[in-house]
Short mmCIF file of C-alpha atoms in Angstrom, two decimals:
data_model
loop_
_atom_site.label_atom_id
_atom_site.label_comp_id
_atom_site.label_asym_id
_atom_site.label_seq_id
_atom_site.Cartn_x
_atom_site.Cartn_y
_atom_site.Cartn_z
CA MET A 7 32.44 43.31 36.55
CA ARG A 8 34.94 40.97 38.48
CA THR A 9 38.24 39.98 37.70
CA LEU A 10 40.06 36.66 38.36
CA PRO A 11 43.13 36.14 40.23
CA ALA A 12 46.15 35.52 38.18
CA SER A 13 46.51 31.87 40.12
CA ARG A 14 43.53 31.11 37.77
CA LEU A 15 44.44 32.40 34.79
CA PRO A 16 46.26 29.16 33.53
CA MET A 17 43.93 26.87 34.58
CA LEU A 18 41.20 29.07 31.99
CA ALA A 19 44.21 29.16 29.46
CA ALA A 20 44.09 24.93 29.18
CA ILE A 21 40.35 24.58 29.08
CA ALA A 22 40.49 27.26 26.13
CA ALA A 23 43.25 25.22 24.49
CA LEU A 24 41.52 22.09 23.88
CA THR A 25 38.02 23.47 23.94
CA THR A 26 39.69 24.67 20.66
CA ALA A 27 41.68 22.03 19.93
CA PRO A 28 40.87 19.86 16.25
CA LEU A 29 39.94 16.38 17.07
CA GLY A 30 42.61 14.25 16.36
CA SER A 31 41.10 11.91 13.13
CA PRO A 32 39.73 8.31 14.33
CA ALA A 33 42.85 5.23 13.50
CA ALA A 34 39.75 3.17 11.34
CA THR A 35 37.01 2.50 10.31
CA LYS A 36 35.00 -0.33 9.30
CA THR A 37 31.69 -1.29 7.58
CA ALA A 38 29.10 -4.05 6.92
CA THR A 39 26.07 -4.19 5.69
CA PHE A 40 22.89 -6.24 5.75
CA GLN A 41 20.03 -7.30 3.67
CA VAL A 42 16.33 -6.93 4.52
CA LEU A 43 13.96 -10.27 3.83
CA ALA A 44 10.31 -11.23 3.08
CA THR A 45 8.84 -14.18 1.21
CA MET A 46 4.98 -13.65 0.13
CA VAL A 47 2.94 -16.86 -0.37
CA SER A 48 -0.46 -17.52 -1.85
CA ASP A 49 -3.11 -16.06 1.02
CA CYS A 50 -6.75 -15.55 1.26
CA THR A 51 -8.25 -14.32 4.10
CA ILE A 52 -12.22 -13.83 4.63
CA ILE A 53 -12.89 -9.94 5.54
CA SER A 54 -16.37 -10.32 6.61
CA ALA A 55 -19.07 -12.80 6.30
CA PRO A 56 -21.99 -10.73 7.35
CA ASN A 57 -25.53 -12.43 8.72
CA ILE A 58 -28.42 -12.48 6.23
CA ASP A 59 -31.83 -11.47 8.15
CA PHE A 60 -35.30 -11.73 6.35
CA GLY A 61 -36.59 -10.32 9.47
CA THR A 62 -40.21 -10.69 11.03
CA ILE A 63 -42.16 -13.29 8.44
CA GLY A 64 -45.72 -14.08 8.40
CA VAL A 65 -47.66 -15.90 6.27
CA MET A 66 -45.38 -16.65 3.24
CA THR A 67 -47.83 -16.00 0.26
CA ALA A 68 -44.76 -14.56 -1.52
CA ASN A 69 -40.84 -15.34 -2.11
CA ILE A 70 -39.11 -13.60 0.89
CA ASP A 71 -35.72 -11.98 -0.56
CA ALA A 72 -32.68 -10.43 1.35
CA SER A 73 -28.67 -10.23 0.26
CA SER A 74 -25.42 -10.23 1.96
CA THR A 75 -22.09 -9.45 1.17
CA LEU A 76 -19.14 -11.24 1.48
CA VAL A 77 -15.55 -9.93 1.31
CA VAL A 78 -12.58 -12.07 1.07
CA ALA A 79 -8.89 -10.77 0.23
CA CYS A 80 -6.10 -12.70 -1.70
CA THR A 81 -2.46 -12.14 -3.00
CA PRO A 82 -2.28 -10.79 -6.36
CA GLY A 83 -2.70 -13.68 -8.76
CA THR A 84 -3.94 -16.57 -6.53
CA ALA A 85 -6.89 -17.84 -8.11
CA TYR A 86 -9.80 -18.74 -5.14
CA SER A 87 -12.91 -20.20 -4.98
CA VAL A 88 -16.20 -19.81 -1.94
CA ALA A 89 -17.69 -22.20 -1.00
CA LEU A 90 -21.38 -22.15 1.68
CA ASP A 91 -22.19 -25.46 3.42
CA PRO A 92 -25.93 -26.34 3.71
CA GLY A 93 -26.07 -24.54 7.16
CA THR A 94 -27.10 -25.88 10.43
CA GLY A 95 -31.23 -26.68 9.96
CA ALA A 96 -31.53 -30.50 10.37
CA GLY A 97 -32.43 -32.33 6.97
CA SER A 98 -30.31 -28.78 4.88
CA THR A 99 -28.73 -29.84 2.03
CA ILE A 100 -27.55 -27.17 -0.85
CA SER A 101 -30.71 -26.87 -2.47
CA ASP A 102 -32.83 -26.98 -0.03
CA ARG A 103 -31.70 -25.45 3.26
CA ARG A 104 -33.05 -25.66 6.68
CA MET A 105 -33.45 -22.83 9.48
CA ALA A 106 -34.44 -24.62 12.61
CA SER A 107 -36.35 -23.46 15.62
CA GLY A 108 -36.08 -24.12 19.14
CA GLY A 109 -39.06 -25.78 19.05
CA GLY A 110 -38.50 -28.02 16.28
CA GLY A 111 -40.15 -26.54 13.36
CA SER A 112 -38.01 -25.82 10.12
CA LEU A 113 -37.81 -23.10 7.60
CA LYS A 114 -36.82 -23.28 4.13
CA TYR A 115 -34.66 -20.76 2.66
CA GLN A 116 -32.04 -20.64 -0.05
CA LEU A 117 -28.55 -19.05 -0.88
CA PHE A 118 -27.07 -17.93 -4.87
CA ARG A 119 -24.33 -16.78 -6.80
CA ASP A 120 -26.50 -14.56 -8.79
CA SER A 121 -29.17 -11.93 -8.52
CA MET A 122 -32.23 -13.59 -10.66
CA ARG A 123 -31.73 -16.66 -7.90
CA THR A 124 -31.45 -19.45 -10.08
CA GLN A 125 -27.82 -20.49 -9.50
CA ASN A 126 -27.38 -21.86 -5.84
CA TRP A 127 -24.23 -21.13 -4.08
CA GLY A 128 -22.50 -24.69 -2.42
CA ASN A 129 -19.41 -26.29 -1.83
CA THR A 130 -18.74 -27.91 -4.94
CA ILE A 131 -15.58 -26.52 -6.81
CA GLY A 132 -16.25 -24.98 -10.23
CA THR A 133 -19.67 -26.45 -10.00
CA ASP A 134 -21.78 -24.09 -7.12
CA THR A 135 -18.92 -22.12 -5.76
CA VAL A 136 -17.54 -18.37 -6.59
CA GLY A 137 -14.46 -17.70 -7.56
CA GLY A 138 -11.67 -14.67 -8.61
CA THR A 139 -8.46 -14.19 -8.52
CA GLY A 140 -6.90 -11.96 -6.02
CA ASN A 141 -5.30 -7.94 -6.26
CA GLY A 142 -3.97 -7.58 -2.76
CA GLY A 143 -6.98 -5.78 -1.72
CA ASN A 144 -10.52 -6.61 -1.33
CA ASN A 145 -13.30 -8.77 -3.11
CA ALA A 146 -16.76 -8.03 -2.31
CA HIS A 147 -19.22 -11.34 -3.63
CA VAL A 148 -23.17 -10.49 -2.34
CA ILE A 149 -24.82 -13.70 -1.34
CA TYR A 150 -28.62 -13.77 -2.91
CA ALA A 151 -30.65 -15.27 -0.03
CA ARG A 152 -34.72 -16.32 -0.49
CA VAL A 153 -36.90 -17.29 1.85
CA PRO A 154 -39.41 -19.71 -1.14
CA THR A 155 -43.45 -19.42 -0.20
CA GLN A 156 -44.29 -22.65 1.99
CA THR A 157 -46.45 -23.01 4.37
CA ALA A 158 -45.93 -21.31 7.56
CA PRO A 159 -44.35 -23.00 10.13
CA ALA A 160 -44.95 -22.41 14.20
CA VAL A 161 -44.35 -19.42 15.68
CA GLY A 162 -40.48 -18.69 16.50
CA SER A 163 -37.21 -17.65 16.37
CA TYR A 164 -35.51 -19.74 13.28
CA ALA A 165 -31.43 -19.70 12.26
CA SER A 166 -29.04 -21.93 10.59
CA THR A 167 -25.41 -21.49 10.54
CA VAL A 168 -23.95 -21.23 7.39
CA THR A 169 -19.71 -22.19 7.10
CA VAL A 170 -17.68 -19.86 4.60
CA THR A 171 -14.62 -21.88 3.16
CA ILE A 172 -12.05 -20.12 0.99
CA ASN A 173 -9.97 -22.30 -1.38
CA TYR A 174 -7.05 -21.29 -3.08
#
């Protein structure tokens, strides 16, 4: 074991005294408070609006049905109404929507609020829209679609873009 020279002992004693001495109390302390704030407002959003695809169609001797589920979310207690416009096919109306082809052809289709496909889904609030009250979570609304029996249009791909609007 090694011994320290006598000249170092006073320095070690001073260090030991400093490390074991009680710390002095602070002269004073002060505190303050603050608030954390937020304001919730009535709000709605469209979570998803999936495509409706009728698939491959040939001669149309019977109605062809499909569906899609539209999902919306609104803050709790917020009344809302979901509207669908006629779509982009030339000559489309709420009751007589049209898909168009690049060659100028037209294929009729319909969008409904009910599974029996008797109530058109349109854009007149209180008449042909679907409504609800927000609960803070997702609310699903099924769009029931139909290509009615009709004379088959020319071969090709047909499409229409429908705009969904949520009013609250």
